[in-house]
mmCIF file of C-alpha atoms and ligand atoms in Angstrom:
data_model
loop_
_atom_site.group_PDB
_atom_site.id
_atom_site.type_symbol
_atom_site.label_atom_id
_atom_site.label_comp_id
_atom_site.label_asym_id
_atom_site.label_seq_id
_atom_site.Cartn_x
_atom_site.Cartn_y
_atom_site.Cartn_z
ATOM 1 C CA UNK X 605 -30.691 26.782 9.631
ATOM 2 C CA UNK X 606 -27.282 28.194 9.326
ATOM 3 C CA UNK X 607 -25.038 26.120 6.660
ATOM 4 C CA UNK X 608 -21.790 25.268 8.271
ATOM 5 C CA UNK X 609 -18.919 26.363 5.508
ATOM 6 C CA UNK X 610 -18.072 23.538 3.611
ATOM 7 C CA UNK X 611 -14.442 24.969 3.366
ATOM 8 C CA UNK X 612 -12.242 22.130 1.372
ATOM 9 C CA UNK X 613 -9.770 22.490 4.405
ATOM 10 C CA UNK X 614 -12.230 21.447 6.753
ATOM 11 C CA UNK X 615 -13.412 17.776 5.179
ATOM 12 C CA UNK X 616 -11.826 14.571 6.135
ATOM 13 C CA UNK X 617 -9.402 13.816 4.694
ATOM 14 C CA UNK X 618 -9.193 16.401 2.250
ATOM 15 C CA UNK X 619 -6.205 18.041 2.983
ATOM 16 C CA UNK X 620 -7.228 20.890 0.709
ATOM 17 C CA UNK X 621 -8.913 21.154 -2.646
ATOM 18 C CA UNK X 622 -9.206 18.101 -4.188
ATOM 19 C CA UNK X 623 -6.296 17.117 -6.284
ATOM 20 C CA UNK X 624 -6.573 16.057 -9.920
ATOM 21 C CA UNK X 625 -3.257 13.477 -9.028
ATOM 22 C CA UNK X 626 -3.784 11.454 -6.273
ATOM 23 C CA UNK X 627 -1.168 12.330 -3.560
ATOM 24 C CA UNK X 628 -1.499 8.826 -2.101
ATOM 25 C CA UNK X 629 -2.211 5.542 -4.406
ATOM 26 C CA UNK X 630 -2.349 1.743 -2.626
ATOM 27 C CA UNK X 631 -2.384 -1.048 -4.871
ATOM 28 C CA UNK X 632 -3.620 -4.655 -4.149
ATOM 29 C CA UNK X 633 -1.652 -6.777 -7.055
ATOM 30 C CA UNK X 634 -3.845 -9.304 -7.452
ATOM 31 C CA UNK X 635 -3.594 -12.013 -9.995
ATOM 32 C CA UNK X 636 -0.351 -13.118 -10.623
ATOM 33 C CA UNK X 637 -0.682 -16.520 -9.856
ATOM 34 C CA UNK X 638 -3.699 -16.461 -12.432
ATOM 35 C CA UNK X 639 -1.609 -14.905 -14.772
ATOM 36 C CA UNK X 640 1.047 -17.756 -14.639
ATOM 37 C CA UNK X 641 -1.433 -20.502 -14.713
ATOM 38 C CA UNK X 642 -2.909 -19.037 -18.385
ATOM 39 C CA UNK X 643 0.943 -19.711 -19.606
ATOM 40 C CA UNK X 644 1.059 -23.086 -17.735
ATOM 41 C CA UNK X 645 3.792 -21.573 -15.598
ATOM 42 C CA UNK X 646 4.886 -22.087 -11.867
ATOM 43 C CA UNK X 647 2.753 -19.287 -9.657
ATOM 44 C CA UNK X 648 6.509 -18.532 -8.916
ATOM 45 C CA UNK X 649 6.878 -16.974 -12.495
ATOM 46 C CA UNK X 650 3.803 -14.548 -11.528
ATOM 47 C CA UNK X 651 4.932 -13.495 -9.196
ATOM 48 C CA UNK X 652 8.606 -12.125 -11.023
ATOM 49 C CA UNK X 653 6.441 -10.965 -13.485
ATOM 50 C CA UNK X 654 4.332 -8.914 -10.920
ATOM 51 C CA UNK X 655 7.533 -7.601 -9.601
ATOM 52 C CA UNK X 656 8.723 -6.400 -13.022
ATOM 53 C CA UNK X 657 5.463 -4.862 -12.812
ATOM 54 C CA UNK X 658 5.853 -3.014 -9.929
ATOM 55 C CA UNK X 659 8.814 -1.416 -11.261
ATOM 56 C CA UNK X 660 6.622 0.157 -14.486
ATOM 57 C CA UNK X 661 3.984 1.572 -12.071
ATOM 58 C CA UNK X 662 6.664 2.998 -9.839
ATOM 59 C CA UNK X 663 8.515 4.615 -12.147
ATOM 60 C CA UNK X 664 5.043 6.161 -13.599
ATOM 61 C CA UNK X 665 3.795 7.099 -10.591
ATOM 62 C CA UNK X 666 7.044 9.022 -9.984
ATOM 63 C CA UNK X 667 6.616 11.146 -13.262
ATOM 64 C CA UNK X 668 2.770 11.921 -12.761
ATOM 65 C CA UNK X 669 4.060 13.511 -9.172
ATOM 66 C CA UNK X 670 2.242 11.180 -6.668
ATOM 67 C CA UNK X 671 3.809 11.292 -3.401
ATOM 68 C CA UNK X 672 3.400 7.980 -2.284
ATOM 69 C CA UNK X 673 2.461 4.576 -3.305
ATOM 70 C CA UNK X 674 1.821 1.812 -0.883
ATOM 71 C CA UNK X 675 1.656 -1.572 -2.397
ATOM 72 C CA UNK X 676 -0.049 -5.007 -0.844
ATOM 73 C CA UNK X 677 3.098 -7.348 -1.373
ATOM 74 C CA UNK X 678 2.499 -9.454 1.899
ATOM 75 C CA UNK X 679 -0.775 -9.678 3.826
ATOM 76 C CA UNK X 680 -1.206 -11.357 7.580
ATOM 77 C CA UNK X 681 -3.127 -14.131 5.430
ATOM 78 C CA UNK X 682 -0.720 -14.885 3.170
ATOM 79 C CA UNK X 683 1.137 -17.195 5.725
ATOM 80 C CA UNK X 684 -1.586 -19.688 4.806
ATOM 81 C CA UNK X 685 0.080 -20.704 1.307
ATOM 82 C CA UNK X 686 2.287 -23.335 0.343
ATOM 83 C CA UNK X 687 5.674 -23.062 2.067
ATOM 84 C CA UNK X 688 7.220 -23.069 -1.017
ATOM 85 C CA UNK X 689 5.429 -20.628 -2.676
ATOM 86 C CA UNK X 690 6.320 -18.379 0.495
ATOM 87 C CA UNK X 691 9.565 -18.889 -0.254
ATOM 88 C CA UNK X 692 9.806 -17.618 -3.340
ATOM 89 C CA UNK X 693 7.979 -14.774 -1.999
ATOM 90 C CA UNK X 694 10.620 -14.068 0.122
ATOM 91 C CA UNK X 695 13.492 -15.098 -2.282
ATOM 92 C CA UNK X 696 11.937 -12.258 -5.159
ATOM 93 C CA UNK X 697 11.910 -9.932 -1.694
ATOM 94 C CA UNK X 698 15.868 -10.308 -1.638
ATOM 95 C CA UNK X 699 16.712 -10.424 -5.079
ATOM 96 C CA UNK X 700 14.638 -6.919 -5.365
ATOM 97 C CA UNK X 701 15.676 -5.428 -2.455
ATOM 98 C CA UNK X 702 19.577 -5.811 -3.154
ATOM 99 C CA UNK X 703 18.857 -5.404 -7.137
ATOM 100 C CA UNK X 704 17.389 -2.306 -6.861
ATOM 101 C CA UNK X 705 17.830 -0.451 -4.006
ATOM 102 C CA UNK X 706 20.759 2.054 -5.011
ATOM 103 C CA UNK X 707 18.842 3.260 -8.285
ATOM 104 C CA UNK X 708 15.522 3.382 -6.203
ATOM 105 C CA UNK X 709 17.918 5.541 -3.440
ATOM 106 C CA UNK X 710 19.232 8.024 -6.853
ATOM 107 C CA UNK X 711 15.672 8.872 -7.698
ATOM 108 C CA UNK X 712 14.815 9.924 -4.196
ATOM 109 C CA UNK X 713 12.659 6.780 -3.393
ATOM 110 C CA UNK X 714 12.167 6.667 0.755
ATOM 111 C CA UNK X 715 11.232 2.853 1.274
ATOM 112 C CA UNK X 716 8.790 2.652 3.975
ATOM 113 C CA UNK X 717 7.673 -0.946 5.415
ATOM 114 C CA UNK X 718 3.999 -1.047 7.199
ATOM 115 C CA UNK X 719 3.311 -4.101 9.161
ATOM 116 C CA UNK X 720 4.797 -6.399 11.198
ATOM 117 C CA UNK X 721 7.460 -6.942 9.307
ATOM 118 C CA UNK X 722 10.090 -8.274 11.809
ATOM 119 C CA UNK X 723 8.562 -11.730 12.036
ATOM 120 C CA UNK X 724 10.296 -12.071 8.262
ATOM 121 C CA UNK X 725 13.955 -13.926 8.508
ATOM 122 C CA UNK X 726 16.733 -12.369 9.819
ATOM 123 C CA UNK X 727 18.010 -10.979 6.834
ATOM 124 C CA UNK X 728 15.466 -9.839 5.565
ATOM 125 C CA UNK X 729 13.998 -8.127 7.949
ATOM 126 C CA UNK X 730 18.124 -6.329 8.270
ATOM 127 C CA UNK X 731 17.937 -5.479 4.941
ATOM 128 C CA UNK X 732 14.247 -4.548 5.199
ATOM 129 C CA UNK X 733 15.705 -1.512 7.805
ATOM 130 C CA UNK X 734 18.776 -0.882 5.846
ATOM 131 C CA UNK X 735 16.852 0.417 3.272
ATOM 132 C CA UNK X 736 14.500 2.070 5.533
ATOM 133 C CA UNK X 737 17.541 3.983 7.117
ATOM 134 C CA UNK X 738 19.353 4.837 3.530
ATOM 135 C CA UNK X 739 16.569 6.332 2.288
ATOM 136 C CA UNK X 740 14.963 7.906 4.959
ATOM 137 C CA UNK X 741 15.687 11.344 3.811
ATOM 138 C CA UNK X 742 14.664 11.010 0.220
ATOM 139 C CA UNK X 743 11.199 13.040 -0.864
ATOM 140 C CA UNK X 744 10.511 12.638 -4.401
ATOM 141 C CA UNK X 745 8.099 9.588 -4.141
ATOM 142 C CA UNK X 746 7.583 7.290 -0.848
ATOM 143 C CA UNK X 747 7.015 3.869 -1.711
ATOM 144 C CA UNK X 748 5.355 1.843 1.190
ATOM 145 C CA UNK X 749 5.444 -1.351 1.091
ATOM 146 C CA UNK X 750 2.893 -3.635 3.116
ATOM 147 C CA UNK X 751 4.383 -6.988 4.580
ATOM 148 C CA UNK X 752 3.018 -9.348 6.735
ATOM 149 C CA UNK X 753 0.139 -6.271 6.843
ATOM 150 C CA UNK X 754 -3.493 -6.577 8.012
ATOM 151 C CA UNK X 755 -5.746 -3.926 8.562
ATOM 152 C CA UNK X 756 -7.402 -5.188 11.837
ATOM 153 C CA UNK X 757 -4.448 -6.134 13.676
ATOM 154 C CA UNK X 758 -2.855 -2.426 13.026
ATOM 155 C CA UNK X 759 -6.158 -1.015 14.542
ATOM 156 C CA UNK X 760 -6.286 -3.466 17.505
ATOM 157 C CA UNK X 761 -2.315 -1.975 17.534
ATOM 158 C CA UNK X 762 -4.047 1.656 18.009
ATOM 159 C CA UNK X 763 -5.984 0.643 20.372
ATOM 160 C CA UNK X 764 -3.790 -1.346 22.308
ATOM 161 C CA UNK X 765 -1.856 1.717 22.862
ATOM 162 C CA UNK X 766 -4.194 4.139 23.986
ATOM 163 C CA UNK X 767 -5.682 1.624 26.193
ATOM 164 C CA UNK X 768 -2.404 1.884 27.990
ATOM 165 C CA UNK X 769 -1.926 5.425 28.055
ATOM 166 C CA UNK X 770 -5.562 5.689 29.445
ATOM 167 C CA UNK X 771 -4.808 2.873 31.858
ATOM 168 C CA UNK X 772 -1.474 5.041 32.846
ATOM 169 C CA UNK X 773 -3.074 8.025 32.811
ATOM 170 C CA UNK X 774 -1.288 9.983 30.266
ATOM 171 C CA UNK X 775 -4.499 9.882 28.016
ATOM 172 C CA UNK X 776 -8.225 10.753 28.499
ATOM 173 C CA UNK X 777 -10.475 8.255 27.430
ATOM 174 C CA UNK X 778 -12.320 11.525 26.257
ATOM 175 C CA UNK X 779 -9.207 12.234 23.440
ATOM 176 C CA UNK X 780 -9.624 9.449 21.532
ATOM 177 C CA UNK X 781 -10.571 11.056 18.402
ATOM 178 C CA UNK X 782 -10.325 9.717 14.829
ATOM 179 C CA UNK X 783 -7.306 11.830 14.577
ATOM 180 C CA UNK X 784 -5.515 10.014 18.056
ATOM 181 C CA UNK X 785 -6.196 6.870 16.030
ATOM 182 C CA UNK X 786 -4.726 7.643 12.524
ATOM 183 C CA UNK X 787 -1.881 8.756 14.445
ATOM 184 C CA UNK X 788 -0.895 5.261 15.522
ATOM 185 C CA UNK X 789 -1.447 3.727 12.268
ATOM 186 C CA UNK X 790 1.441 2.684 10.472
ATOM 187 C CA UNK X 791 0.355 5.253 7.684
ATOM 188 C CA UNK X 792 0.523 8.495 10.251
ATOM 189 C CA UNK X 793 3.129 10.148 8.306
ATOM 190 C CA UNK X 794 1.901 9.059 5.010
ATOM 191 C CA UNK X 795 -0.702 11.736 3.032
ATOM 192 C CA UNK X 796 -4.424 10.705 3.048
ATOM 193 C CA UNK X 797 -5.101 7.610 0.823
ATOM 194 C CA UNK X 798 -6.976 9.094 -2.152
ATOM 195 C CA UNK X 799 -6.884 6.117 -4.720
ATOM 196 C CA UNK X 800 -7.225 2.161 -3.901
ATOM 197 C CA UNK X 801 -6.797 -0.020 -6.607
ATOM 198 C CA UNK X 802 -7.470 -3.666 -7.457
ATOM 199 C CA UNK X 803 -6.607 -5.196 -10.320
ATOM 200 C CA UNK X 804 -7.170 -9.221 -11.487
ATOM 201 C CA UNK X 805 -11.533 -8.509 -11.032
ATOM 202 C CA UNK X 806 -12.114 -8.974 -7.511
ATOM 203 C CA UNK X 807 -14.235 -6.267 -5.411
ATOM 204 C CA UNK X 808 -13.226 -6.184 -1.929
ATOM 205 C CA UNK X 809 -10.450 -5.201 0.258
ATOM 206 C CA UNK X 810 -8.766 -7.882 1.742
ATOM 207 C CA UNK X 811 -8.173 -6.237 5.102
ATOM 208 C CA UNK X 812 -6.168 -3.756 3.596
ATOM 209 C CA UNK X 813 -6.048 -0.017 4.787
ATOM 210 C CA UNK X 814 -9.674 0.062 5.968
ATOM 211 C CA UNK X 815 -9.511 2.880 7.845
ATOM 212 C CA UNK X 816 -7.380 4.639 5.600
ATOM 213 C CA UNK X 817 -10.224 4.141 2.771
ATOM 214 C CA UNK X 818 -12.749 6.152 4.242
ATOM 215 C CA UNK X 819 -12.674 8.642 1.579
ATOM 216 C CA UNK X 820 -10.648 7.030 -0.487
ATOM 217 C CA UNK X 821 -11.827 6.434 -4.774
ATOM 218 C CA UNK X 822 -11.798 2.573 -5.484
ATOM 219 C CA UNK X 823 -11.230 1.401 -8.936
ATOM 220 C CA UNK X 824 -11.270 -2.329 -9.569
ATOM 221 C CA UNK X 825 -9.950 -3.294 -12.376
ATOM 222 C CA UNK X 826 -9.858 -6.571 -14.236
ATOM 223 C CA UNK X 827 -6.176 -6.339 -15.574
ATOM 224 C CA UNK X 828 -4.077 -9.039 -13.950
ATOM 225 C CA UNK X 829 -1.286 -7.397 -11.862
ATOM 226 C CA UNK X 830 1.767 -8.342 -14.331
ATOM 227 C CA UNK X 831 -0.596 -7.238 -17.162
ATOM 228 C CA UNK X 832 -0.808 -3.773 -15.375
ATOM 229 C CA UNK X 833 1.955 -1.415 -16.423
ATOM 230 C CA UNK X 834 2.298 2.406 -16.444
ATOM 231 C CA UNK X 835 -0.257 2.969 -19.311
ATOM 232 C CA UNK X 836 -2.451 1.327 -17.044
ATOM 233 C CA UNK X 837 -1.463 3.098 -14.229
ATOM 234 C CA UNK X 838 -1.619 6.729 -16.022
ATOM 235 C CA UNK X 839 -5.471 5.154 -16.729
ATOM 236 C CA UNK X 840 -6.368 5.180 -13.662
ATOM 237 C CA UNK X 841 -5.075 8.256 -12.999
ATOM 238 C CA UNK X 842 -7.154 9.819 -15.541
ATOM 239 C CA UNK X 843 -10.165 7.688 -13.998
ATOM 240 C CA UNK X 844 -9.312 9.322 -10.396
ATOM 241 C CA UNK X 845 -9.203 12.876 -12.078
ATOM 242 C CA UNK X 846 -12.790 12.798 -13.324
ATOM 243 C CA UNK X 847 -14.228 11.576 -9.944
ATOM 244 C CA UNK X 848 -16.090 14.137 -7.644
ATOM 245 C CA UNK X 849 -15.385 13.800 -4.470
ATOM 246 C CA UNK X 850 -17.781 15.200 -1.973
ATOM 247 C CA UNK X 851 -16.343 13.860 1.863
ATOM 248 C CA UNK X 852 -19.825 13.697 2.699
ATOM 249 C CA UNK X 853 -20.971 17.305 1.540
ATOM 250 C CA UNK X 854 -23.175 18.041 -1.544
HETATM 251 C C1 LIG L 1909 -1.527 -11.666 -5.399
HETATM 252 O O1 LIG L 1909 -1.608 -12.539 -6.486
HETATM 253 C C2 LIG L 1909 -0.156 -11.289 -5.165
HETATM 254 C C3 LIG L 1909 0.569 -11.552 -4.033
HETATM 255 C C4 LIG L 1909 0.070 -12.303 -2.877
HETATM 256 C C5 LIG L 1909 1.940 -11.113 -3.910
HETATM 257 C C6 LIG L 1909 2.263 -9.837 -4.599
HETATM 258 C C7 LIG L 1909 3.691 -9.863 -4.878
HETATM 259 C C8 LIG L 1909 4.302 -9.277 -5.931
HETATM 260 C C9 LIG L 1909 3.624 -8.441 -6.926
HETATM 261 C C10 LIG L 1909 5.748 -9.473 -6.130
HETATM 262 C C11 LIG L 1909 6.532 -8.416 -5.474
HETATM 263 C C12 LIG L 1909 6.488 -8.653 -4.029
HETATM 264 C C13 LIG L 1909 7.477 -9.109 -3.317
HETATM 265 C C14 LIG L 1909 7.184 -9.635 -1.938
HETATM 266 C C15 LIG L 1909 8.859 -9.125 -3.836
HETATM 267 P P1 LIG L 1909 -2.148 -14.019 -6.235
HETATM 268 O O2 LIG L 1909 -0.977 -14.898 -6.025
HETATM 269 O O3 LIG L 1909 -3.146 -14.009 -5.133
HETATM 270 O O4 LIG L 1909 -2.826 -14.305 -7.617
HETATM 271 P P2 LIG L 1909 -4.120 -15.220 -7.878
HETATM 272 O O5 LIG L 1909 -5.258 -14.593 -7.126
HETATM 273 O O6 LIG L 1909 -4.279 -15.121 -9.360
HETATM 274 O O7 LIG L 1909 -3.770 -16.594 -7.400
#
């Protein structure tokens, strides 16, 4: 039997050789509100303290020359906690978002918002595209931020649409590839998730880029999120750069 060429190019995802950085990290920040309760504090307080953290790995991940970070701050689930502590959610969402946005705007930050985001108050969801629009042109580092995000509903999204454009006949049902899908994700301009991360201990995914982490290396770590800084975050960087990564070849 003829081998096929295994040429880098050619393997999902791969965009290439494999890179020692990860062009494309997503984080789920897990365990702030454990965090707060070891101090006897208000989950509130993890949750600042997880922001603070999210600073550190942002700026780290902008000197180790990943291109983009997408971070779980807001999942489709998350609507089921307290009210209040939803509100603080939201409140640390403001303060952040007017508190940083011009310094994240000088180092060439694009903000980038995937979900359904526009079900967030008013304001926030005006700010939310302000920042969108300032930055849009910025390329150092795109930080994408997942809000009111699942991972099912933005494939049922995919499908929705080419549903329609089969039902209106601009599509054949034929052309729905795995590429005519990642094209409708919110990620499509994003580079190919290399590196998933979880920190606080728990091992699963949450509905959070499943698609995305086909190929993708998972570390789980058992660091809660404000614990995790950028030494932790050049860690697993070091971690990603002594996987192998085979897409399914030998
Ligand atoms: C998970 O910890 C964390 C979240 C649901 C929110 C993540 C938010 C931040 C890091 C703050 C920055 C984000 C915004 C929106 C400004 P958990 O509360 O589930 O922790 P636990 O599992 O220990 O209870």
């Amino acid at each position: 039997m003829t081998a096929i060429p295994a040429s880098a190019a050619s393997r999902p995802d791969s965009g290439g050789a494999s890179p020692s950085v990860p062009r494309h990290v997503a984080i789920i920040m897990d365990g702030n509100g454990r965090w707060a309760k070891k101090r006897g504090l208000p989950r509130a307080a993890g949750h600042k303290a997880g922001a603070e953290s999210v600073r550190k790995v942002l700026k780290a991940a902008g000197e180790a020359g990943v291109q983009c970070l997408t971070l779980y701050a807001f999942s489709s689930e998350n609507w089921r906690r307290p009210e209040t502590e939803i509100s603080d959610l939201m409140g640390l969402l403001r303060f952040y978002l007017k508190a940083e946005l011009s310094a994240l705007h000088k180092q060439g930050v694009r903000i980038k918002i995937i979900g359904d985001y526009k079900v967030f108050p008013e304001d926030i969801v005006k700010m939310l595209e302000d920042a969108m629009a300032l930055t849009a042109g910025n390329d150092r580092l795109t930080l994408a931020v997942a809000l009111n995000y699942g991972s099912r509903d933005e494939m049922a999204r995919a499908a929705r649409i080419l549903a329609g454009q089969v039902a209106a006949g601009s599509m054949k049902a034929d052309a729905i590839t795995p590429e005519a899908v990642d094209n409708l994700l919110y990620t499509a301009d994003l580079p190919p998730l290399d590196l998933l991360i979880r920190t606080s201990g728990e091992c699963r995914l949450s509905n959070f880029l499943l698609w995305q982490a086909a190929y993708a290396e998972m570390l789980f770590v058992d660091t809660l999120w404000p614990d995790f800084g950028g030494e932790a975050f050049r860690g697993a960087l070091d971690d990603f750069a002594r996987r192998e990564r085979r897409y399914g070849g030998l």
